[in-house]
Coordinates of C-alpha atoms and ligand atoms in Angstrom, one line a residue:
M1 CA -85.9 30.2 2.7
I2 CA -82.7 31.2 1.2
D3 CA -79.9 31.9 3.7
Q4 CA -79.0 35.5 3.2
A5 CA -76.1 35.5 5.6
A6 CA -73.2 37.7 4.6
P7 CA -70.2 35.9 3.0
R8 CA -68.0 34.4 5.7
I9 CA -64.8 34.2 3.6
V10 CA -62.6 37.3 3.5
V11 CA -59.2 38.0 2.0
L12 CA -56.8 38.6 4.9
P13 CA -55.2 42.0 5.1
E14 CA -51.5 42.0 3.9
T15 CA -50.1 42.4 7.4
V16 CA -52.0 39.5 8.8
A17 CA -50.9 37.4 5.9
D18 CA -47.3 38.4 6.6
Q19 CA -47.6 37.5 10.2
I20 CA -48.9 34.1 9.3
A21 CA -46.1 33.6 6.8
A22 CA -43.7 34.7 9.5
G23 CA -44.7 31.7 11.5
E24 CA -43.1 29.5 8.8
V25 CA -40.1 31.6 8.0
V26 CA -39.1 33.0 11.4
E27 CA -40.2 30.8 14.2
R28 CA -37.6 32.1 16.6
P29 CA -34.8 34.7 16.8
A30 CA -32.2 32.3 15.5
A31 CA -34.3 32.0 12.3
V32 CA -34.3 35.8 12.0
V33 CA -30.5 35.8 12.3
K34 CA -30.2 33.1 9.7
E35 CA -32.4 35.0 7.2
L36 CA -30.6 38.3 7.7
V37 CA -27.1 36.7 7.4
E38 CA -28.2 34.9 4.3
N39 CA -29.3 38.2 2.8
A40 CA -25.9 39.7 3.7
L41 CA -24.1 36.9 2.0
D42 CA -26.4 37.1 -1.0
A43 CA -25.5 40.8 -1.2
G44 CA -21.8 39.8 -1.6
A45 CA -20.7 40.8 2.0
R46 CA -17.1 40.2 2.9
T47 CA -17.8 40.8 6.6
V48 CA -21.0 40.0 8.5
R49 CA -21.5 41.2 12.1
V50 CA -24.3 39.9 14.3
E51 CA -25.3 41.5 17.6
L52 CA -27.8 40.1 20.0
E53 CA -29.4 41.4 23.2
D54 CA -31.2 39.1 25.5
G55 CA -30.9 36.1 23.2
G56 CA -32.3 38.2 20.3
R57 CA -35.5 38.9 22.1
A58 CA -34.6 42.6 22.8
L59 CA -32.4 43.1 19.7
I60 CA -31.0 41.4 16.7
R61 CA -28.7 43.5 14.5
V62 CA -27.0 42.2 11.3
S63 CA -24.6 44.5 9.5
D64 CA -22.8 43.8 6.3
D65 CA -20.6 45.5 3.7
G66 CA -22.4 44.0 0.8
A67 CA -24.1 45.7 -2.2
G68 CA -26.6 47.6 -0.2
M69 CA -29.8 49.1 -1.7
G70 CA -31.1 52.3 -3.3
R71 CA -34.1 53.9 -1.6
E72 CA -36.7 52.4 -4.0
D73 CA -35.2 48.9 -3.6
A74 CA -35.2 49.3 0.1
R75 CA -38.9 50.0 0.1
L76 CA -39.6 47.2 -2.2
A77 CA -37.5 44.7 -0.2
L78 CA -40.1 45.0 2.6
A79 CA -43.0 44.0 0.2
R80 CA -44.1 40.4 0.1
H81 CA -42.6 38.3 -2.7
A82 CA -40.3 41.1 -3.6
T83 CA -36.9 39.7 -4.5
S84 CA -34.0 40.7 -6.6
K85 CA -32.8 37.1 -7.0
I86 CA -35.2 35.5 -9.4
R87 CA -37.4 37.0 -12.1
E88 CA -39.4 34.0 -13.4
A89 CA -40.1 30.4 -12.6
A90 CA -37.3 29.1 -14.8
D91 CA -34.8 31.0 -12.7
L92 CA -35.6 28.6 -9.8
I93 CA -33.6 25.9 -11.6
G94 CA -30.1 26.2 -10.3
V95 CA -30.8 29.3 -8.2
A96 CA -27.5 30.0 -6.5
T97 CA -28.4 32.5 -3.7
F98 CA -29.6 31.5 -0.3
G99 CA -32.9 33.4 -0.6
F100 CA -35.2 33.7 -3.5
R101 CA -38.8 33.8 -2.1
G102 CA -38.9 37.4 -1.1
E103 CA -40.6 36.5 2.1
A104 CA -38.1 36.9 4.9
L105 CA -37.8 40.7 5.3
P106 CA -41.6 41.4 5.2
A107 CA -42.2 38.5 7.5
I108 CA -39.7 39.7 10.1
A109 CA -40.9 43.3 9.7
S110 CA -44.5 42.2 10.4
V111 CA -43.7 40.8 13.8
S112 CA -41.1 43.3 15.1
R113 CA -39.9 46.9 15.1
L114 CA -37.5 46.8 12.2
E115 CA -35.0 49.4 11.1
L116 CA -33.2 49.0 7.8
E117 CA -30.2 51.2 7.0
T118 CA -28.6 50.8 3.6
S119 CA -26.5 52.4 1.0
A120 CA -25.5 51.1 -2.4
D121 CA -22.7 53.5 -2.9
G122 CA -21.6 54.9 0.5
R123 CA -22.8 58.4 -0.4
V124 CA -26.6 58.2 -0.4
A125 CA -28.0 56.2 2.4
T126 CA -31.6 55.4 3.5
R127 CA -33.2 54.5 6.8
L128 CA -36.6 52.8 6.9
R129 CA -38.5 52.2 10.1
V130 CA -41.3 49.6 10.1
V131 CA -43.4 48.7 13.1
G132 CA -45.5 45.6 13.0
G133 CA -45.4 45.6 9.2
R134 CA -46.4 49.3 8.9
L135 CA -43.9 51.7 7.3
E136 CA -43.4 54.5 9.8
G137 CA -40.6 56.5 8.3
V138 CA -38.2 56.9 5.4
E139 CA -35.2 59.1 6.1
D140 CA -31.8 60.1 4.8
A141 CA -28.9 58.4 6.7
A142 CA -25.2 58.3 6.6
R143 CA -23.3 55.1 6.3
Q144 CA -20.8 53.2 4.2
R145 CA -21.8 50.8 1.5
G146 CA -23.8 47.9 2.9
T147 CA -26.8 47.2 5.0
T148 CA -27.7 47.0 8.7
V149 CA -31.0 45.5 9.8
T150 CA -32.0 46.0 13.4
V151 CA -34.9 44.0 14.7
R152 CA -36.3 44.9 18.1
G153 CA -39.0 43.3 20.2
V154 CA -39.5 40.3 17.9
F155 CA -43.0 38.9 18.2
F156 CA -44.1 41.9 20.3
N157 CA -47.5 41.9 18.4
T158 CA -48.0 38.2 18.3
P159 CA -48.1 37.4 22.1
A160 CA -48.8 33.7 21.6
R161 CA -45.5 33.3 19.7
R162 CA -43.6 35.6 22.1
K163 CA -44.7 33.3 24.9
F164 CA -43.1 30.4 23.3
L165 CA -39.6 31.9 23.1
R166 CA -37.1 29.9 25.0
A167 CA -34.6 31.1 27.6
A168 CA -32.1 33.7 26.3
A169 CA -29.3 31.2 26.6
S170 CA -31.1 28.7 24.4
E171 CA -31.9 31.3 21.8
T172 CA -28.4 32.6 21.8
R173 CA -27.0 29.1 21.3
A174 CA -29.4 28.6 18.3
A175 CA -28.3 31.9 16.8
V176 CA -24.6 30.9 17.2
E177 CA -25.4 27.6 15.5
A178 CA -27.2 29.4 12.6
V179 CA -24.1 31.6 12.0
T180 CA -21.7 28.7 12.4
V181 CA -23.5 26.8 9.6
L182 CA -23.2 29.8 7.3
A183 CA -19.6 30.4 8.3
L184 CA -18.8 26.9 7.2
A185 CA -20.6 27.5 3.9
R186 CA -18.5 30.6 3.3
P187 CA -15.0 30.3 4.7
D188 CA -14.0 33.3 2.6
V189 CA -16.2 35.7 4.6
A190 CA -15.5 37.2 8.1
F191 CA -18.2 36.6 10.7
S192 CA -18.7 37.8 14.2
L193 CA -21.5 37.4 16.8
T194 CA -21.8 39.2 20.1
S195 CA -24.4 38.6 22.7
D196 CA -25.0 41.3 25.3
G197 CA -21.6 42.6 24.4
R198 CA -19.8 39.3 24.7
T199 CA -18.1 37.9 21.6
L200 CA -19.2 34.4 21.0
L201 CA -17.9 33.9 17.5
D202 CA -15.3 35.8 15.6
V203 CA -13.7 34.3 12.5
A204 CA -11.4 35.9 9.9
P205 CA -11.6 35.0 6.2
A206 CA -9.9 31.6 5.7
A207 CA -8.4 30.1 2.5
R208 CA -9.1 26.6 3.6
G209 CA -12.2 25.0 5.0
I210 CA -10.1 23.2 7.7
D211 CA -8.9 26.6 8.9
R212 CA -12.4 27.8 9.2
A213 CA -13.3 24.7 11.2
A214 CA -10.3 25.3 13.5
A215 CA -11.4 28.9 14.0
L216 CA -15.0 28.0 14.8
W217 CA -14.2 25.1 17.1
S218 CA -10.5 24.3 17.8
R219 CA -7.3 23.4 16.2
E220 CA -7.4 20.1 18.1
L221 CA -10.7 19.2 16.5
A222 CA -9.5 20.3 13.0
E223 CA -6.5 18.0 13.4
T224 CA -8.8 15.0 13.7
L225 CA -10.4 15.8 10.3
L226 CA -9.3 14.3 6.9
P227 CA -9.9 16.0 3.6
V228 CA -12.6 14.6 1.3
T229 CA -12.1 15.3 -2.4
Y230 CA -14.1 13.0 -4.7
R231 CA -15.9 13.3 -8.0
E232 CA -18.0 10.9 -9.9
G233 CA -19.9 12.0 -13.0
P234 CA -21.7 15.2 -12.3
L235 CA -21.3 15.0 -8.5
E236 CA -18.4 16.4 -6.6
V237 CA -18.1 15.8 -2.9
T238 CA -15.6 17.8 -0.8
G239 CA -15.1 18.6 2.8
L240 CA -13.8 17.0 5.9
C241 CA -14.5 13.7 7.7
Q242 CA -13.1 12.6 11.1
R243 CA -10.6 9.9 11.5
P244 CA -12.4 6.8 12.9
A245 CA -10.1 6.6 15.9
Q246 CA -11.0 10.1 16.9
A247 CA -14.7 9.8 16.6
K248 CA -16.8 9.7 19.8
P249 CA -20.3 8.5 20.6
A250 CA -21.5 12.0 21.3
G251 CA -20.8 15.6 20.5
R252 CA -19.9 15.3 16.8
K253 CA -20.2 18.0 14.2
A254 CA -22.3 17.1 11.2
Y255 CA -23.0 19.5 8.4
V256 CA -24.0 18.8 4.8
F257 CA -24.3 21.4 2.1
V258 CA -25.8 21.0 -1.3
R259 CA -24.8 23.5 -3.9
G260 CA -23.5 25.7 -1.0
R261 CA -26.8 25.5 1.0
P262 CA -27.0 23.9 4.4
V263 CA -29.4 21.0 4.3
R264 CA -30.8 18.7 7.0
D265 CA -30.8 15.4 5.3
P266 CA -30.4 12.4 7.7
F267 CA -30.1 10.1 4.7
L268 CA -27.0 11.9 3.3
L269 CA -25.4 11.7 6.8
R270 CA -26.2 8.0 7.0
A271 CA -24.7 7.5 3.5
A272 CA -21.5 9.3 4.7
E273 CA -21.4 7.1 7.8
A274 CA -21.7 4.0 5.7
G275 CA -18.3 5.0 4.3
Y276 CA -16.9 4.2 7.8
R277 CA -18.2 0.6 7.8
S278 CA -15.8 -1.8 9.5
A279 CA -13.4 1.0 10.4
I280 CA -15.3 2.5 13.3
H281 CA -16.9 1.3 16.5
P282 CA -20.6 1.1 15.8
D283 CA -21.5 3.5 18.7
D284 CA -19.1 6.2 17.5
R285 CA -20.4 9.1 15.4
P286 CA -17.7 10.8 13.3
S287 CA -17.7 14.5 12.6
L288 CA -18.6 15.2 9.0
I289 CA -18.6 18.4 7.0
L290 CA -19.6 17.7 3.4
F291 CA -20.2 19.8 0.3
L292 CA -22.1 18.3 -2.6
E293 CA -21.8 20.1 -5.9
L294 CA -23.9 19.0 -8.8
P295 CA -25.7 20.7 -11.6
G296 CA -28.7 22.9 -10.7
D297 CA -31.2 20.8 -12.6
A298 CA -30.2 17.6 -10.7
V299 CA -31.6 18.9 -7.5
D300 CA -34.7 20.8 -6.4
V301 CA -34.2 23.2 -3.5
N302 CA -37.6 24.7 -3.7
V303 CA -39.2 22.3 -1.3
H304 CA -39.6 24.0 2.1
P305 CA -39.7 27.6 3.1
A306 CA -36.7 27.0 5.5
K307 CA -35.1 25.3 2.5
H308 CA -33.4 22.5 4.5
E309 CA -34.7 19.6 2.4
V310 CA -33.5 18.8 -1.0
R311 CA -35.0 16.6 -3.7
F312 CA -32.4 14.8 -5.8
R313 CA -33.3 13.5 -9.2
E314 CA -31.0 10.5 -8.5
R315 CA -30.9 10.1 -4.8
F316 CA -29.6 6.6 -4.9
F317 CA -26.6 7.7 -7.0
V318 CA -25.9 10.7 -4.7
E319 CA -26.0 8.6 -1.5
R320 CA -23.7 6.0 -3.1
V321 CA -21.2 8.5 -4.2
V322 CA -21.2 10.2 -0.7
T323 CA -20.4 6.8 0.8
D324 CA -17.6 6.2 -1.7
A325 CA -16.2 9.8 -1.1
V326 CA -15.9 9.2 2.6
R327 CA -14.4 5.7 2.0
A328 CA -11.8 7.1 -0.3
A329 CA -10.9 9.8 2.3
L330 CA -10.2 7.1 4.8
A331 CA -8.3 4.8 2.4
P332 CA -4.8 6.3 2.2
L333 CA -2.2 5.4 4.7
E334 CA -2.0 9.1 5.3
A335 CA -5.4 8.8 6.9
A336 CA -3.5 7.5 9.9
A337 CA -3.1 10.0 12.7
P338 CA 0.2 11.9 12.6
I339 CA 2.3 12.3 15.8
G340 CA 2.9 16.0 16.7
A341 CA 2.4 17.9 13.5
G342 CA -0.9 19.6 12.7
P343 CA -3.0 19.2 9.5
G344 CA -0.5 19.8 6.7
A345 CA -2.7 19.8 3.6
P346 CA -1.8 22.8 1.5
G347 CA -4.4 25.2 0.2
G348 CA -5.9 24.8 -3.3
P349 CA -8.2 26.8 -5.5
G350 CA -11.5 26.5 -3.6
P351 CA -11.6 26.6 0.2
W352 CA -13.2 23.1 0.4
A353 CA -12.0 21.6 -2.9
G354 CA -8.5 22.6 -1.9
V355 CA -8.1 20.9 1.4
G356 CA -7.1 17.6 -0.1
A357 CA -5.0 18.9 -2.9
D358 CA -2.1 16.7 -2.0
L359 CA -4.2 13.6 -1.9
P360 CA -5.3 11.5 -4.9
A361 CA -8.8 12.3 -6.0
G362 CA -11.2 9.4 -5.7
V363 CA -11.3 7.1 -8.6
P364 CA -14.8 5.6 -9.1
G365 CA -15.0 2.0 -8.2
E366 CA -11.4 1.8 -7.2
L367 CA -10.6 2.5 -3.6
L368 CA -7.0 1.5 -3.4
P369 CA -5.2 4.8 -3.7
A370 CA -2.0 5.5 -5.4
A371 CA -0.6 7.0 -2.2
A372 CA -0.7 3.5 -0.5
A373 CA 1.2 2.0 -3.4
A374 CA 3.8 4.8 -3.3
A375 CA 4.3 4.1 0.4
E376 CA 5.5 0.5 -0.2
P377 CA 8.0 -0.3 2.5
R378 CA 11.6 -0.3 1.3
A379 CA 12.8 -3.8 2.3
P380 CA 14.7 -4.6 4.4
A381 CA 14.1 -1.5 6.5
L382 CA 11.4 -3.0 8.7
L383 CA 12.0 -3.1 12.4
Q384 CA 10.0 -4.8 15.1
V385 CA 10.0 -3.1 18.5
F386 CA 8.6 -4.3 21.8
D387 CA 7.5 -7.5 19.9
T388 CA 4.5 -5.5 18.9
Y389 CA 5.2 -2.6 16.6
L390 CA 6.7 -2.6 13.1
L391 CA 8.5 0.5 11.9
F392 CA 9.2 1.5 8.4
A393 CA 9.9 4.7 6.4
T394 CA 7.6 6.1 3.7
D395 CA 8.6 9.0 1.5
D396 CA 7.7 11.6 4.2
A397 CA 7.1 9.8 7.5
V398 CA 8.1 7.0 9.8
A399 CA 5.1 4.7 9.9
I400 CA 4.6 2.7 13.1
V401 CA 2.3 -0.3 12.7
D402 CA 0.6 -2.1 15.5
Q403 CA 1.0 -5.8 14.4
H404 CA -2.3 -7.0 16.0
S405 CA -4.5 -4.1 14.7
A406 CA -2.8 -4.4 11.3
H407 CA -3.4 -8.1 11.1
E408 CA -6.9 -7.7 12.2
R409 CA -7.6 -5.3 9.3
V410 CA -5.9 -7.7 6.8
L411 CA -7.8 -10.7 8.1
Y412 CA -11.1 -8.8 8.2
E413 CA -10.9 -8.0 4.5
T414 CA -9.8 -11.5 3.7
V415 CA -12.5 -13.1 5.7
M416 CA -15.2 -10.8 4.2
R417 CA -14.1 -12.1 0.8
Q418 CA -14.3 -15.7 2.0
L419 CA -17.7 -15.2 3.6
T420 CA -19.2 -13.6 0.5
G421 CA -17.3 -15.9 -1.9
D422 CA -16.2 -19.5 -1.8
G423 CA -14.9 -19.7 1.7
A424 CA -11.5 -20.9 2.7
P425 CA -10.9 -24.5 3.5
G426 CA -9.3 -25.1 6.9
Q427 CA -6.8 -27.7 7.6
R428 CA -8.2 -31.2 8.4
L429 CA -6.9 -32.0 11.8
L430 CA -5.1 -35.3 12.2
L431 CA -6.0 -35.2 15.8
P432 CA -9.4 -33.5 16.3
F433 CA -9.6 -31.8 19.7
T434 CA -12.6 -31.3 21.9
L435 CA -13.9 -28.2 23.7
D436 CA -16.7 -27.6 26.2
F437 CA -19.1 -24.7 25.8
T438 CA -22.0 -23.2 27.7
T439 CA -25.5 -23.5 26.4
P440 CA -25.7 -20.0 24.9
E441 CA -22.3 -20.7 23.3
L442 CA -23.6 -23.9 21.8
E443 CA -26.5 -22.0 20.4
A444 CA -24.1 -19.5 18.9
I445 CA -22.1 -22.3 17.3
E446 CA -25.4 -23.6 15.7
A447 CA -26.4 -20.1 14.6
F448 CA -23.0 -19.4 13.0
R449 CA -22.2 -22.9 11.8
E450 CA -22.2 -22.0 8.2
L451 CA -20.0 -18.9 8.7
L452 CA -17.6 -20.9 10.9
A453 CA -17.2 -23.4 8.1
R454 CA -16.5 -20.6 5.7
V455 CA -13.6 -19.4 7.7
G456 CA -12.4 -23.0 8.1
Y457 CA -13.8 -24.3 11.4
E458 CA -15.7 -27.6 11.3
V459 CA -17.3 -28.3 14.6
E460 CA -19.3 -31.6 15.5
P461 CA -21.4 -32.0 18.6
L462 CA -20.1 -34.9 20.6
S463 CA -22.1 -35.2 23.8
G464 CA -23.6 -32.8 26.2
R465 CA -21.7 -29.6 26.1
T466 CA -18.7 -31.0 24.3
V467 CA -17.8 -30.5 20.7
A468 CA -15.1 -32.0 18.5
V469 CA -13.2 -29.6 16.2
T470 CA -12.2 -31.6 13.1
M471 CA -11.0 -28.7 10.9
A472 CA -9.5 -25.4 11.7
P473 CA -8.1 -22.4 9.9
N474 CA -4.5 -21.5 10.0
P475 CA -4.0 -17.8 9.5
H476 CA -0.5 -17.6 10.9
P477 CA 2.1 -20.0 12.5
R478 CA 1.4 -18.9 16.1
F479 CA -2.3 -19.4 15.7
D480 CA -4.0 -21.2 18.6
A481 CA -7.1 -22.7 17.0
A482 CA -8.7 -23.8 20.2
R483 CA -8.3 -20.5 22.0
C484 CA -9.5 -18.5 19.0
L485 CA -12.6 -20.6 18.7
Q486 CA -13.4 -20.3 22.4
E487 CA -13.0 -16.5 22.3
L488 CA -14.8 -16.2 19.0
V489 CA -17.8 -18.2 20.3
A490 CA -17.8 -16.3 23.5
D491 CA -18.0 -13.0 21.6
L492 CA -20.7 -14.3 19.3
A493 CA -22.8 -15.5 22.2
G494 CA -22.2 -12.4 24.3
G495 CA -23.2 -8.9 23.4
R496 CA -19.7 -7.8 22.1
F497 CA -19.8 -6.6 18.5
G498 CA -23.6 -6.5 19.0
G499 CA -23.7 -3.0 17.4
W500 CA -22.6 -4.3 14.1
A501 CA -25.6 -4.0 11.7
N502 CA -24.6 -6.7 9.4
R503 CA -24.2 -10.3 10.5
L504 CA -21.4 -11.1 8.1
E505 CA -19.5 -8.1 9.0
R506 CA -20.0 -8.8 12.7
F507 CA -18.7 -12.3 12.3
A508 CA -15.7 -11.2 10.2
A509 CA -14.7 -8.5 12.7
T510 CA -15.0 -10.9 15.6
F511 CA -13.0 -13.6 13.8
A512 CA -10.4 -11.1 12.7
C513 CA -10.0 -9.8 16.2
R514 CA -9.6 -13.2 17.7
A515 CA -7.5 -14.8 15.0
A516 CA -5.1 -12.0 14.4
I517 CA -1.5 -12.2 15.7
K518 CA -1.3 -10.8 19.2
A519 CA 1.0 -8.2 20.6
G520 CA 4.1 -9.6 22.2
H521 CA 5.1 -12.1 19.6
A522 CA 8.4 -11.7 17.9
L523 CA 8.0 -11.9 14.1
E524 CA 10.4 -13.2 11.5
P525 CA 11.5 -10.6 8.9
A526 CA 9.5 -12.4 6.2
E527 CA 6.4 -12.3 8.3
M528 CA 6.8 -8.6 9.0
R529 CA 7.2 -7.9 5.3
E530 CA 4.2 -9.9 4.4
L531 CA 2.0 -8.3 7.0
V532 CA 3.0 -4.8 6.0
T533 CA 2.6 -5.6 2.3
R534 CA -0.8 -7.0 2.9
L535 CA -1.8 -4.1 5.0
L536 CA -0.8 -1.6 2.4
S537 CA -3.0 -3.4 -0.2
A538 CA -6.0 -3.4 2.1
T539 CA -8.9 -1.1 1.3
L540 CA -8.7 0.7 4.6
P541 CA -5.2 0.1 5.8
A542 CA -5.1 2.8 8.4
H543 CA -8.0 1.6 10.6
D544 CA -8.7 -1.6 12.5
V545 CA -12.2 -3.0 12.9
H546 CA -12.8 -1.3 16.3
G547 CA -12.1 2.2 15.1
R548 CA -8.5 2.2 16.3
P549 CA -5.6 3.1 14.1
T550 CA -3.4 0.4 12.7
V551 CA -0.7 2.9 11.9
V552 CA 0.5 6.1 13.3
Q553 CA 2.9 8.3 11.4
L554 CA 5.7 10.4 12.6
P555 CA 6.0 13.0 9.9
R556 CA 9.4 13.9 8.6
E557 CA 8.5 17.5 9.2
E558 CA 8.0 16.8 12.9
L559 CA 11.4 15.1 13.1
E560 CA 13.0 18.1 11.4
R561 CA 11.2 20.5 13.7
R562 CA 12.4 18.6 16.8
F563 CA 16.0 18.4 15.6
G564 CA 16.0 22.1 14.7
R565 CA 16.3 21.6 11.0
R566 CA 13.5 23.9 10.2
Ligands
ADP1 N1 -28.4 42.8 3.4 C1 -28.9 43.1 2.2 N2 -28.2 43.7 1.3 C2 -28.7 44.0 0.1 N3 -29.9 43.7 -0.3 C3 -30.7 43.1 0.6 C4 -30.3 42.7 1.9 N4 -31.3 42.1 2.5 C5 -32.3 42.1 1.6 N5 -32.0 42.6 0.5 C6 -32.9 42.8 -0.7 O1 -34.2 42.5 -0.3 C7 -34.8 41.5 -1.0 C8 -35.8 40.8 -0.2 O2 -35.1 40.0 0.8 P1 -35.8 38.8 1.4 O3 -37.2 39.2 1.9 O4 -34.9 38.1 2.4 O5 -36.1 37.9 0.2 P2 -35.1 37.0 -0.7 O6 -33.8 36.9 0.0 O7 -35.7 35.7 -0.8 O8 -34.9 37.6 -2.0 C9 -33.6 40.7 -1.5 O9 -34.0 40.0 -2.7 C10 -32.6 41.7 -1.8 O10 -32.7 42.3 -3.0
MG2 MG1 -33.5 36.4 2.1

């Protein structure tokens, strides 16, 4: 017998299809906020206002002063796959707007009571009312140019999803975050967000990205950020990265934008963090706000409906340049924290490209910046104070160097070269000395024997826990070879420096820390000069290997301010 059952496959009605699509595009109120604000920005808004009630569950309203829509366009905007932003598949390459799928408005409308008020000229205005995807009314309205979308009772007709909404506070926080991201992307646009009448975010147009960061968070945080301006080939990286000494293990801000769009790409963040290697404590996470600009055909944004992921044609190259860009931002002596004065970088043409206008742009493959060379100390104006700090003047600041941290940085870079190159012969000791170690320390000596030899230590087991040291390095005249070895071996055996990913780097940092000249030693003028000269030719002169500064700067401006000269 032939089964005569009716066909079981049906094409879903449009509204059901929209509701399903809504699950991908707008999984929570914050996603509605994101889509509506992106539409406002795509429409060229200069001002975007967001209002929430009950975490967006009762009401989400986004108003803009953008291009608005005529009546026919307004109707079409609510139809699926209706967009004004692309016409054909080829337009997807290099698409510059946030949206382009024509999915958001119909998806939102299908799961809410939506009202759209819009005017393209400030004379004729239209109000559309849609309930659960069904158009309920089209009326004349009165308003200025721009668009207001009001979304009430989101997910009222999809109870399963409504049930999964989180507490109002959590939804509000997510909405603020969604607006924050877009406010970073567009410092030139004013944004505000109120929740149950309380203003949670309110930022005026800013000429510089760092001012936008200050307005969104705080001036204090902005002052810890250094400008990034770097270009290699087709890729330009701009933005802000935090000074190593001011990074903390928790609570950092991390945002990456590719061609102006926010992306969630842990690999790009990791590449940026790699730029901090040897200059930051391994547990600290620096704040990073980075903008990658590259030609549209080098990147595919059409990967995920929420459009967070990107596919680079040459990901390896992109990650490497991001690392170099951050490294170059940390390289100048000016990367040292200033005393008193706020961020002084003047504005430039683009809000993010401009932040570092006074700093040398990154030169591919060459990290020693011109600025460091320009800051050569003018001998003999070097002064040691408290047997610990060295003072000298640069063109526009008094630099104060911590002799231990500075020497640590210098030694670290030297030792890394020795460890990866030929090594440095130590001095054969006329009178070898002996030292006693614990069992774990003896194991550490065995494990690091080769590296110890490369920095100049030759250690022979004698008997039991005693070893003989027959050769030792001599990094400076006050060097105590026995004490340094004891401390070094104790560090290597214990967990200190354990967070360092790379064994060579860990060893070099430990050695540098223990071998460096200590605080409290009076230095000869020639020693001071040599230390500062070597510091200034280091790749990362302003940061020691623990994430502390080697230099602080007292800007001339600050002196002038304090003495009433300006
Ligand atoms: N705030 C707005 N101002 C002007 N036009 C808008 C606005 N919001 C939406 N539109 C129009 O509606 C269309 C559909 O919006 P949407 O569903 O978000 O799709 P997409 O943004 O992917 O094009 C947009 O292409 C745009 O032409
Ligand atoms: Mg859109």
